[in-house]
Coordinates of C-alpha atoms in Angstrom, one line a residue:
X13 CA -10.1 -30.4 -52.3
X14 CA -6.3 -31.7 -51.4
X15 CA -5.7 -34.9 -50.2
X16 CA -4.6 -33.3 -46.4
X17 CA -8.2 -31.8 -46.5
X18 CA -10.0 -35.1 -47.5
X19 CA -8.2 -36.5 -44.9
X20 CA -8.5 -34.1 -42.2
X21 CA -12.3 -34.3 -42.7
X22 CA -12.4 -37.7 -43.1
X23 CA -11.2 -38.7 -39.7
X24 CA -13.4 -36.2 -38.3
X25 CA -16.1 -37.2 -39.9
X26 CA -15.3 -41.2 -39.2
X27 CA -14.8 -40.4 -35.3
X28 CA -18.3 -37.8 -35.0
X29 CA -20.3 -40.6 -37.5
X30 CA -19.0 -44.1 -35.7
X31 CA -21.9 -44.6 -33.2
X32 CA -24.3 -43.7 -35.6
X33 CA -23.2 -45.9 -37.9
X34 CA -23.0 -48.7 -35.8
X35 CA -26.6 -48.3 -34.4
X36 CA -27.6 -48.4 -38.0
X37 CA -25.9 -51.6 -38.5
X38 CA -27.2 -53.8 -35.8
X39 CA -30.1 -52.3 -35.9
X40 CA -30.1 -53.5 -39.7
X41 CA -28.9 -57.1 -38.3
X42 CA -31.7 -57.2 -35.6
X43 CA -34.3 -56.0 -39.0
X44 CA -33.8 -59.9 -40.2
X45 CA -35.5 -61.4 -37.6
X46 CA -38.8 -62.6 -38.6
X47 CA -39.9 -62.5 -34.7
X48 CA -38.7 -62.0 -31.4
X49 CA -35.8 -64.8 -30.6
X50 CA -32.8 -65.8 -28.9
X51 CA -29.8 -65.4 -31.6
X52 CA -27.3 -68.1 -30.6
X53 CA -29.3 -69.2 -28.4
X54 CA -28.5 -66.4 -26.2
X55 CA -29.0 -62.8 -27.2
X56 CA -32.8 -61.6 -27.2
X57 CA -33.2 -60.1 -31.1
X58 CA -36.5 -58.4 -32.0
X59 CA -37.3 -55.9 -34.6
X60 CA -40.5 -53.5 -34.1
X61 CA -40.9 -55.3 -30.9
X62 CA -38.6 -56.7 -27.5
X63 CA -37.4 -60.2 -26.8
X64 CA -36.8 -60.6 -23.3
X65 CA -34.1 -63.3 -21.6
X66 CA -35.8 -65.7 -18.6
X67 CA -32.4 -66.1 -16.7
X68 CA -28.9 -64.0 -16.6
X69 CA -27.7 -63.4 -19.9
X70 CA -25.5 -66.4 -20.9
X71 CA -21.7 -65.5 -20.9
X72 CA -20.6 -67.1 -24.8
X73 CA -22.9 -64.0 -26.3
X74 CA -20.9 -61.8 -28.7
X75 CA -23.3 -59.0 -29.6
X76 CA -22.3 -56.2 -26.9
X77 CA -18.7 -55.9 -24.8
X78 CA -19.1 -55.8 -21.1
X79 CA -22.6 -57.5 -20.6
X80 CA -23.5 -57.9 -16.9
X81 CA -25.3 -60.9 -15.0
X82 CA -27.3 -59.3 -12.4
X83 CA -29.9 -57.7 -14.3
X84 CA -32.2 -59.5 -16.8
X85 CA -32.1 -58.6 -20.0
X86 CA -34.6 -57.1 -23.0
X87 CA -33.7 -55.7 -26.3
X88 CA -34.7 -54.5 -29.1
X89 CA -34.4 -52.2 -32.0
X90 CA -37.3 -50.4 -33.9
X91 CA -38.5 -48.2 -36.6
X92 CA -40.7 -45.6 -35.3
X93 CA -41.5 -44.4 -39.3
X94 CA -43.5 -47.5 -39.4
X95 CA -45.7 -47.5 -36.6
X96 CA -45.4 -46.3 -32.8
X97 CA -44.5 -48.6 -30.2
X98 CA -46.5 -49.1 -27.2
X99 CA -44.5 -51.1 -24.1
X100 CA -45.9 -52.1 -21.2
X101 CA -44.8 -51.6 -17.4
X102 CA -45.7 -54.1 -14.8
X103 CA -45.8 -54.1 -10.9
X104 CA -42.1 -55.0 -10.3
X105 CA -42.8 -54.3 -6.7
X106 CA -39.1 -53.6 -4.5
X107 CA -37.2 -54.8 -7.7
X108 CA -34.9 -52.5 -9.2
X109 CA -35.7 -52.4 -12.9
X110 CA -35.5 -49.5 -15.8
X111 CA -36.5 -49.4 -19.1
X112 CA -33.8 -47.4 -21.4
X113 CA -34.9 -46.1 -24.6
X114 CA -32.1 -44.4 -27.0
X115 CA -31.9 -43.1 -30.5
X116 CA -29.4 -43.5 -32.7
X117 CA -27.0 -41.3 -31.3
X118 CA -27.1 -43.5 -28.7
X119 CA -28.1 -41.0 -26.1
X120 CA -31.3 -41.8 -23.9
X121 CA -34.6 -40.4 -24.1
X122 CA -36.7 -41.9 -21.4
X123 CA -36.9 -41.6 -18.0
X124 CA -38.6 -44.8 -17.3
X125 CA -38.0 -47.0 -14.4
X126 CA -38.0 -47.4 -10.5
X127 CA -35.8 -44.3 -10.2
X128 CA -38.3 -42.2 -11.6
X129 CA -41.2 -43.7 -10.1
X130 CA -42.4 -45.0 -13.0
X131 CA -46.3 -46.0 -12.8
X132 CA -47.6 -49.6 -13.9
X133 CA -49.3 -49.1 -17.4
X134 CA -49.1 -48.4 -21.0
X135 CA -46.8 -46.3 -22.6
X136 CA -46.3 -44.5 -25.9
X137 CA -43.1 -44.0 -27.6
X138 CA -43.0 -42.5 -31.2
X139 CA -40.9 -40.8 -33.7
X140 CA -39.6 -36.9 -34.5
X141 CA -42.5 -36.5 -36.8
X142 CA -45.5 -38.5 -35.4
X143 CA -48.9 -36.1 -35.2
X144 CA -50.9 -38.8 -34.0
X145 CA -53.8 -39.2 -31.3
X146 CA -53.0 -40.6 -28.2
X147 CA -55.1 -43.4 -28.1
X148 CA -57.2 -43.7 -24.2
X149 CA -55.3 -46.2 -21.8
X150 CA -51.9 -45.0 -22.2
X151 CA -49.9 -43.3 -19.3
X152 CA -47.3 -40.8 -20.9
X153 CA -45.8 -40.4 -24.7
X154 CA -42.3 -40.8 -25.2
X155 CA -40.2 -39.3 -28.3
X156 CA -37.1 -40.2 -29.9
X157 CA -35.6 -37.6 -32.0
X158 CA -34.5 -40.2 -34.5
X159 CA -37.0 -43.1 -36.3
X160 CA -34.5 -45.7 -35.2
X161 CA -34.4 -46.7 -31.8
X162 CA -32.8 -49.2 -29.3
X163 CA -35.0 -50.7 -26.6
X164 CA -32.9 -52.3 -23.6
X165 CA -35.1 -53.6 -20.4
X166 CA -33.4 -54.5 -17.3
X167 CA -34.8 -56.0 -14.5
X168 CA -32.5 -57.2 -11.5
X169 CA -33.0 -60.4 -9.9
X170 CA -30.8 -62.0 -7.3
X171 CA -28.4 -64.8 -8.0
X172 CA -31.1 -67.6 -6.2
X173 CA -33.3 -70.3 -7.4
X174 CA -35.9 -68.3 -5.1
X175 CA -35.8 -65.1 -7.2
X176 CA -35.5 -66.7 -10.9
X177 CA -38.9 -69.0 -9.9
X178 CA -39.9 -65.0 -8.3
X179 CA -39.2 -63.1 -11.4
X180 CA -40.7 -64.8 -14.0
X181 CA -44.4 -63.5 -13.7
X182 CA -43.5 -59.8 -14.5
X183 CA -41.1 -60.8 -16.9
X184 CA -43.9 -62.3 -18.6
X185 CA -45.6 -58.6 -19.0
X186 CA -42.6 -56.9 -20.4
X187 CA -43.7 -56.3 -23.7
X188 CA -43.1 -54.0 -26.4
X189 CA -45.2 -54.5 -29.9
X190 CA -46.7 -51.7 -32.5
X191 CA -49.9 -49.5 -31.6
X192 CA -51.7 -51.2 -34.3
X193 CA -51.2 -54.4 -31.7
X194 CA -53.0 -52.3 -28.7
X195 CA -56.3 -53.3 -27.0
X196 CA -55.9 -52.1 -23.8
X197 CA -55.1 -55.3 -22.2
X198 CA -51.7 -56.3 -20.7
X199 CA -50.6 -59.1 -23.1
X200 CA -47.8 -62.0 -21.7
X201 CA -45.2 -63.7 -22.8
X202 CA -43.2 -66.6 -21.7
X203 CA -40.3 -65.4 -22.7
X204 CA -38.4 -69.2 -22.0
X205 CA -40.1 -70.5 -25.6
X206 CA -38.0 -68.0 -27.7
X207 CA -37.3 -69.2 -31.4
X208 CA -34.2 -69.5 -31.7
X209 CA -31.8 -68.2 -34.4
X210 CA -27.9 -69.1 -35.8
X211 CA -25.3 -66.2 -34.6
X212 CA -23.3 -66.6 -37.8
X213 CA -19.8 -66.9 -37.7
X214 CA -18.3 -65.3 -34.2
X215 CA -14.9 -63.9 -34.3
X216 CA -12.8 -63.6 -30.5
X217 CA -14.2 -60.5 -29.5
X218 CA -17.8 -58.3 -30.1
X219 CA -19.2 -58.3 -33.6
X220 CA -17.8 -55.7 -35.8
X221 CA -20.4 -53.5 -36.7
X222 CA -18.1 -51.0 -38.4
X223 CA -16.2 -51.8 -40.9
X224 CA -14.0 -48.9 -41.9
X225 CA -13.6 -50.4 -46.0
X226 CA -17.9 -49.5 -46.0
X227 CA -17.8 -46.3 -43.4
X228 CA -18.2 -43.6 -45.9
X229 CA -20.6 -45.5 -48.3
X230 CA -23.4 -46.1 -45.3
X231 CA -22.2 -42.3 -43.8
X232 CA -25.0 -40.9 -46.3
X233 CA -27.7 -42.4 -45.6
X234 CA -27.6 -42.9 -41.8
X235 CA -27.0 -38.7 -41.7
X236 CA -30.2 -38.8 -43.8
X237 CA -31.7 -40.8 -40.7
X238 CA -30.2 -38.9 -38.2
X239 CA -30.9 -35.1 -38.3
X240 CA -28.7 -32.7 -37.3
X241 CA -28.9 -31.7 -33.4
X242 CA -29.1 -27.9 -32.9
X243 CA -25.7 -26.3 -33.6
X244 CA -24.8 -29.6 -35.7
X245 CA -26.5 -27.8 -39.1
X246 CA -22.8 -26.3 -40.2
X247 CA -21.0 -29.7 -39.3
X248 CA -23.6 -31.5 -41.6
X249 CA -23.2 -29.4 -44.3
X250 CA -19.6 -29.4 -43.9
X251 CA -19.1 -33.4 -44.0
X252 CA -21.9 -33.8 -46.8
X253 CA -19.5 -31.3 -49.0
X254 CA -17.3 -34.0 -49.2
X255 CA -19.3 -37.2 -49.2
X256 CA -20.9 -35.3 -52.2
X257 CA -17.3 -34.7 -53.7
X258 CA -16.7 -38.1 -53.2
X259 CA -19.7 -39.0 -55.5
X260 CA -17.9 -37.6 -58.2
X261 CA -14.2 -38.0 -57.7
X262 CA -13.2 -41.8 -57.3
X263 CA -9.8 -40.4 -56.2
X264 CA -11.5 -38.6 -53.3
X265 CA -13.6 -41.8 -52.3
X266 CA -10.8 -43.6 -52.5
X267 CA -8.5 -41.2 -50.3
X268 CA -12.0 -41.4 -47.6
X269 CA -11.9 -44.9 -47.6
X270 CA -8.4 -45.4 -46.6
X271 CA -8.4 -42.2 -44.3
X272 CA -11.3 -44.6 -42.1
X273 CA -9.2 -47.6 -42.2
X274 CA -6.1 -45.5 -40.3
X275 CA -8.7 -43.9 -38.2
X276 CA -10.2 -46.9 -36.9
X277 CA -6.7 -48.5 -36.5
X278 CA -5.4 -45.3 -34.7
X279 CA -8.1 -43.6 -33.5
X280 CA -11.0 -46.0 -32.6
X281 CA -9.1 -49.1 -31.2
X282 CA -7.5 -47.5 -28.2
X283 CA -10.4 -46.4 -26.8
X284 CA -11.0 -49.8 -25.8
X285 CA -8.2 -49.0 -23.4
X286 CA -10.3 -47.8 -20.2
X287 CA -7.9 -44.8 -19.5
X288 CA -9.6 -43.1 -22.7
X289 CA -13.1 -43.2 -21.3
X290 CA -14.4 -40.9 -18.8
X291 CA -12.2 -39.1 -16.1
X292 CA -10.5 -40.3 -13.0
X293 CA -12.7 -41.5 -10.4
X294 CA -9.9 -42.6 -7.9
X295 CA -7.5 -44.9 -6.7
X296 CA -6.8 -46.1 -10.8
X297 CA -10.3 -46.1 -11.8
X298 CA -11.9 -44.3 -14.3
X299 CA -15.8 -43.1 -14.8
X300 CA -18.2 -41.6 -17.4
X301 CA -20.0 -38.3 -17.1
X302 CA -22.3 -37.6 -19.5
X303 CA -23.1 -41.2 -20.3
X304 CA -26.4 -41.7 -22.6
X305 CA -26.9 -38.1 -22.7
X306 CA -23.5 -37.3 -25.1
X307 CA -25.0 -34.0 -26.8
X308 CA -21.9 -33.4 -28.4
X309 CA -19.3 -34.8 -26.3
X310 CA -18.2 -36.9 -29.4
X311 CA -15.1 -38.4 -27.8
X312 CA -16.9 -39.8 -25.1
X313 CA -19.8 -40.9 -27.5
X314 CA -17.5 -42.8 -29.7
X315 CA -14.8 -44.2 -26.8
X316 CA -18.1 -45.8 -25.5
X317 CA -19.8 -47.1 -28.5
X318 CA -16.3 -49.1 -28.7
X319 CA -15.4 -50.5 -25.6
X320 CA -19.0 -50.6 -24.0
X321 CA -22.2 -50.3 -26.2
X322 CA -25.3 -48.7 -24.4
X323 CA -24.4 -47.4 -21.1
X324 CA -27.6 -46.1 -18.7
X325 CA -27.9 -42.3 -18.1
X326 CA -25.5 -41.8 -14.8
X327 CA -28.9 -41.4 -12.4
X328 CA -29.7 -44.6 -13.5
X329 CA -26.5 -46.0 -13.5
X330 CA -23.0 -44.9 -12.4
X331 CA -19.9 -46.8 -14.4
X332 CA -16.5 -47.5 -13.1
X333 CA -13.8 -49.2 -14.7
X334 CA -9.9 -50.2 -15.1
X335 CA -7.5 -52.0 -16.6
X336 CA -5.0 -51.5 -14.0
X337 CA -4.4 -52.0 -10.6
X338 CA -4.0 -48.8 -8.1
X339 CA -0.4 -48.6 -9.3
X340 CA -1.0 -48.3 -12.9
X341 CA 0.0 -51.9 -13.5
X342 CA -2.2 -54.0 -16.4
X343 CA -4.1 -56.5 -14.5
X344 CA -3.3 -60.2 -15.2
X345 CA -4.6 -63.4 -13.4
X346 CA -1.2 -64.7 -13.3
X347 CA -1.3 -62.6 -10.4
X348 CA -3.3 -62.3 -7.3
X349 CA -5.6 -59.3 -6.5
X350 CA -7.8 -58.1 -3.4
X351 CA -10.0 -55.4 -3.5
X352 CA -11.1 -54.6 0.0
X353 CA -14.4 -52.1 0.8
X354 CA -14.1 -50.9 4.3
X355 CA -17.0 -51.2 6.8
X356 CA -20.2 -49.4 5.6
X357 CA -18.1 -48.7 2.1
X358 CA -19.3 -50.7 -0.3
X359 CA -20.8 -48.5 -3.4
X360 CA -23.6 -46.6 -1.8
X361 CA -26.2 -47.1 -3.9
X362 CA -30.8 -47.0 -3.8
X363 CA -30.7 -50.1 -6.5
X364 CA -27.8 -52.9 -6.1
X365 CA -24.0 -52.6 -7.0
X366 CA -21.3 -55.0 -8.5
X367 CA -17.9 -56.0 -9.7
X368 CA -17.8 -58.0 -13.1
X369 CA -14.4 -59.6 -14.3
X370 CA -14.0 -59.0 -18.5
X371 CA -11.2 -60.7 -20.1
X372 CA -9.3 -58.4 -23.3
X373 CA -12.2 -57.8 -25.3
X374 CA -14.3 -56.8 -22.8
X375 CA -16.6 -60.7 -22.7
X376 CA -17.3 -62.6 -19.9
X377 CA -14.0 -65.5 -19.0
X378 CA -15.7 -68.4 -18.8
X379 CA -14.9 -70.7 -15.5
X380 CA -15.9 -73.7 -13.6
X381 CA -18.0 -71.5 -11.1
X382 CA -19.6 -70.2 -13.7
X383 CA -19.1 -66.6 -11.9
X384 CA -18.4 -63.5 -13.7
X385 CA -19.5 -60.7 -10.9
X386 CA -20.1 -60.5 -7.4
X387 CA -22.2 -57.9 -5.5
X388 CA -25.8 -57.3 -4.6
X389 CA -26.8 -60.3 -6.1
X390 CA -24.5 -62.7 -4.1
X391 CA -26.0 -64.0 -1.0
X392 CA -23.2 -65.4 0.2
X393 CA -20.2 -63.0 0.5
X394 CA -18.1 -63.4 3.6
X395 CA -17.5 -60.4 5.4
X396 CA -14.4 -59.6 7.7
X397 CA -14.5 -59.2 11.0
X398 CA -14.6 -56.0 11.5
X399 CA -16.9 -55.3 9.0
X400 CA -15.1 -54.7 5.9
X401 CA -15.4 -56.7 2.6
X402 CA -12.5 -58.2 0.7
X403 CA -13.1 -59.5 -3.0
X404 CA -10.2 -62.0 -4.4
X405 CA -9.4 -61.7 -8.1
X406 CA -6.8 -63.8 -10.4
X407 CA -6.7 -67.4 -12.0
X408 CA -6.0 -69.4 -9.0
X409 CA -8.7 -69.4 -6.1
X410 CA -8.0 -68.3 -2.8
X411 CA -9.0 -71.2 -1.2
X412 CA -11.9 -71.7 1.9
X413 CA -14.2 -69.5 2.6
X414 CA -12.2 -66.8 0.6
X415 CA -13.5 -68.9 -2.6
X416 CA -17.0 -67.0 -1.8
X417 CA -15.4 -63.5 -2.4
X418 CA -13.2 -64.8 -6.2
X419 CA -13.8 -64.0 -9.2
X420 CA -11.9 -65.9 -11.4
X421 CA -9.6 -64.2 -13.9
X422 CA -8.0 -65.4 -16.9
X423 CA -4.4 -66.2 -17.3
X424 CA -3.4 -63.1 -19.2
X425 CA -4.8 -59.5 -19.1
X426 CA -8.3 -58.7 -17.9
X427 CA -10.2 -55.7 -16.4
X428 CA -12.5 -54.5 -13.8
X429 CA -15.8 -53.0 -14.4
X430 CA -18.4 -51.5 -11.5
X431 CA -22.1 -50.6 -11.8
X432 CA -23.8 -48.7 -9.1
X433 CA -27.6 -49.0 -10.3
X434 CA -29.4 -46.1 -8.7
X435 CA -26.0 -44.4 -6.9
X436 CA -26.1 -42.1 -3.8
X437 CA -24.9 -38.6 -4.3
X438 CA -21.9 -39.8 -2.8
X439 CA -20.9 -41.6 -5.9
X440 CA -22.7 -39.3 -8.1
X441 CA -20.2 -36.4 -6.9
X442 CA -17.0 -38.3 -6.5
X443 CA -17.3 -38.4 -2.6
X444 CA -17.3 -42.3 -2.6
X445 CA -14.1 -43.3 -4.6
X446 CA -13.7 -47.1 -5.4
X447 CA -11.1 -49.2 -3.8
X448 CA -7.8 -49.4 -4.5
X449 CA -7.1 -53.0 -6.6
X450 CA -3.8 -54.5 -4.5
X451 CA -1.4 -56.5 -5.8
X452 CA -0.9 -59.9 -3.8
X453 CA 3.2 -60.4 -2.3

């Protein structure tokens, strides 16, 4: 094998395997906690089980880029080679709420929520190999093609005292735990008691789960953990012919390991740059299409495992995001924006919609308001006149009852990021395009 060949697999092999790799990690992280907790103090960690947030997710977490604070949160990660997993679904009632289940390709295999008219009740989910009984009381089996698994609840609530006192009795039934923990009975939580853990030392941005100098020496054994999706049989084969090569050749290892240190320098960084995820979806902005259900779009798979961790499957949610305003300008909070939604044109949506403000890594910019999106949520958005709605972004408020529409920016670069839980066709289809982001005179 020549060096060029090495290399040429290597950064093949280093943009396909990234995801996967970085599931395995934090899913390795989340393996060390002895029970369901609060790491930090803010991010629910569970193992084998969920932990589940009592309140908006707090905006110093690390974990994941481009949290949101209009849904709350559970996570999780399991082993389904252990044991099965049983979760439970309460009566959410109106709320919007979904349950998204993903293996470690990070694509979703559930379809469990209020889009899908999920039932109340107990469900099943196991691994690729499990030939067990289903046990009487559960509603439907679920199964993940992989033994490893993220769990991620999300449960809206409105940004009120009313609706976090409302919330909290189903929150308290949100439960994920093994089958060897089932008796039939819905078991609660008050999920405000959490243990809490340290986070360990916290860098600017997310945690860096991949670290290029280790890529190709955890690359075995998470392919080992991951089978090969139909079609994917030669592409195994043709990437384990030169991690075995490595195994003998310490030049080759050592060419692999610094092929994945240019890769993640040239390849992997940019596509935190929101032009490199998705396709045009108007006016500047830019959208998914086959988020959480990749198959083998592996540019897509790996621009989103960087810059935004776990998306929903797009009829569950519908992702838009930019950097720049309509003119192709980098948005910075020295500067004053509007983004203006005429009458009847706000993001059509069955579930809720919002615009969240991220500052250059993609993390909440913490302010004295203490507000990092407005939408759905927000009782108490001032509409226009004639009907339309104008949101304010940048570092200095716009004053009055404008101050009801800002979201406070940073005084540097930032970006815009909008969810349409549930979306109409109209956004589904590209019908409904998202404002245009104007630059204030």
């Amino acid at each position: 094998m020549t060096k060029a060949y090495v290399q040429s697999i290597g950064r093949m092999a280093y943009l396909w395997g990234w995801p996967l790799v970085n599931v395995a990690n934090r899913a390795a992280a989340m393996a060390k906690a002895p029970e369901p907790g609060l790491m930090g103090g803010s991010v629910p960690v569970a193992f084998n089980a969920i932990a589940v947030l009592s309140d908006y997710i707090s905006p110093d977490e690390h974990f994941v880029t481009c949290p949101n604070q209009d849904v709350v949160y559970g996570f999780g990660y399991a082993d389904l080679d252990k044991n099965p997993i049983v979760f439970q679904v309460p009566d959410f009632g109106d709320r919007f709420w979904v349950y998204a289940l993903y293996d470690a390709r990070t694509d979703e295999f559930s379809k469990i929520g209020k889009p899908y008219g999920t039932k109340p009740g107990f469900y099943l989910m196991v691994g690729p190999g499990w030939k067990g009984e289903t046990p009487a009381g559960i509603t439907a089996v679920v199964r993940s093609s992989t033994p490893v698994v993220t769990m991620g609840a999300r449960a809206f609530m409105d940004d009120t005292a009313e609706d976090r006192k409302a919330i909290q009795p189903v929150l308290s039934q949100i439960g994920f735990y093994p089958l060897s923990q089932f008796d039939g009975k819905m078991k609660t939580t008050d999920w405000s008691k959490l243990p809490h853990f340290p986070a360990g030392s916290q860098g600017k941005g997310e945690t860096e789960w991949v670290n290029p100098d280790t890529y190709f020496d955890e690359l075995p054994a998470v392919m080992k953990q991951v089978p090969p999706m139909p079609g994917e049989e030669a592409l195994y084969k043709w990437i384990g012919s030169v991690l075995e090569a490595a195994d003998k050749d310490p030049t080759i290892k050592q060419t692999l390991k610094e092929t994945a240190v240019e890769a993640e320098r040239e390849m992997i960084s940019p596509f935190f740059q929101w032009r490199y995820n998705g396709r045009p979806a108007g006016n500047g902005w830019n959208s998914p299409v086959n988020n959480a259900q990749w198959g083998t779009d592996y540019l897509n798979r790996t621009a989103t495992a960087k810059s935004n961790m776990y998306d929903n499957r797009p009829d569950e949610t519908k992702y838009i995001y930019t950097d720049n305003d309509y003119q192709g300008e980098q948005l910075d909070g020295r500067n004053s924006y509007t983004i203006t939604f005429s009458k009847g044109q706000v993001p059509p949506v069955r579930g809720f919609w919002s615009v969240t403000l991220y500052n250059d890594v993609h993390l909440f910019h913490p302010n004295a308001l203490k507000r990092y999106s407005l939408g759905t949520k927000n009782k108490t958005l001032k509409y226009n006149s004639d009907g339309s709605l104008t949101l304010y972004v940048g570092a200095t408020s716009p004053g009055g009852d404008k101050e009801n529409n800002w979201l406070p920016a940073p005084n540097g670069t930032f970006s815009l990021y909008i969810r349409a839980y549930w979306a109409d066709k109209a956004i589904l289809d590209g019908t409904w395009q998202p404002s245009a982001i104007v630059k204030g005179t």
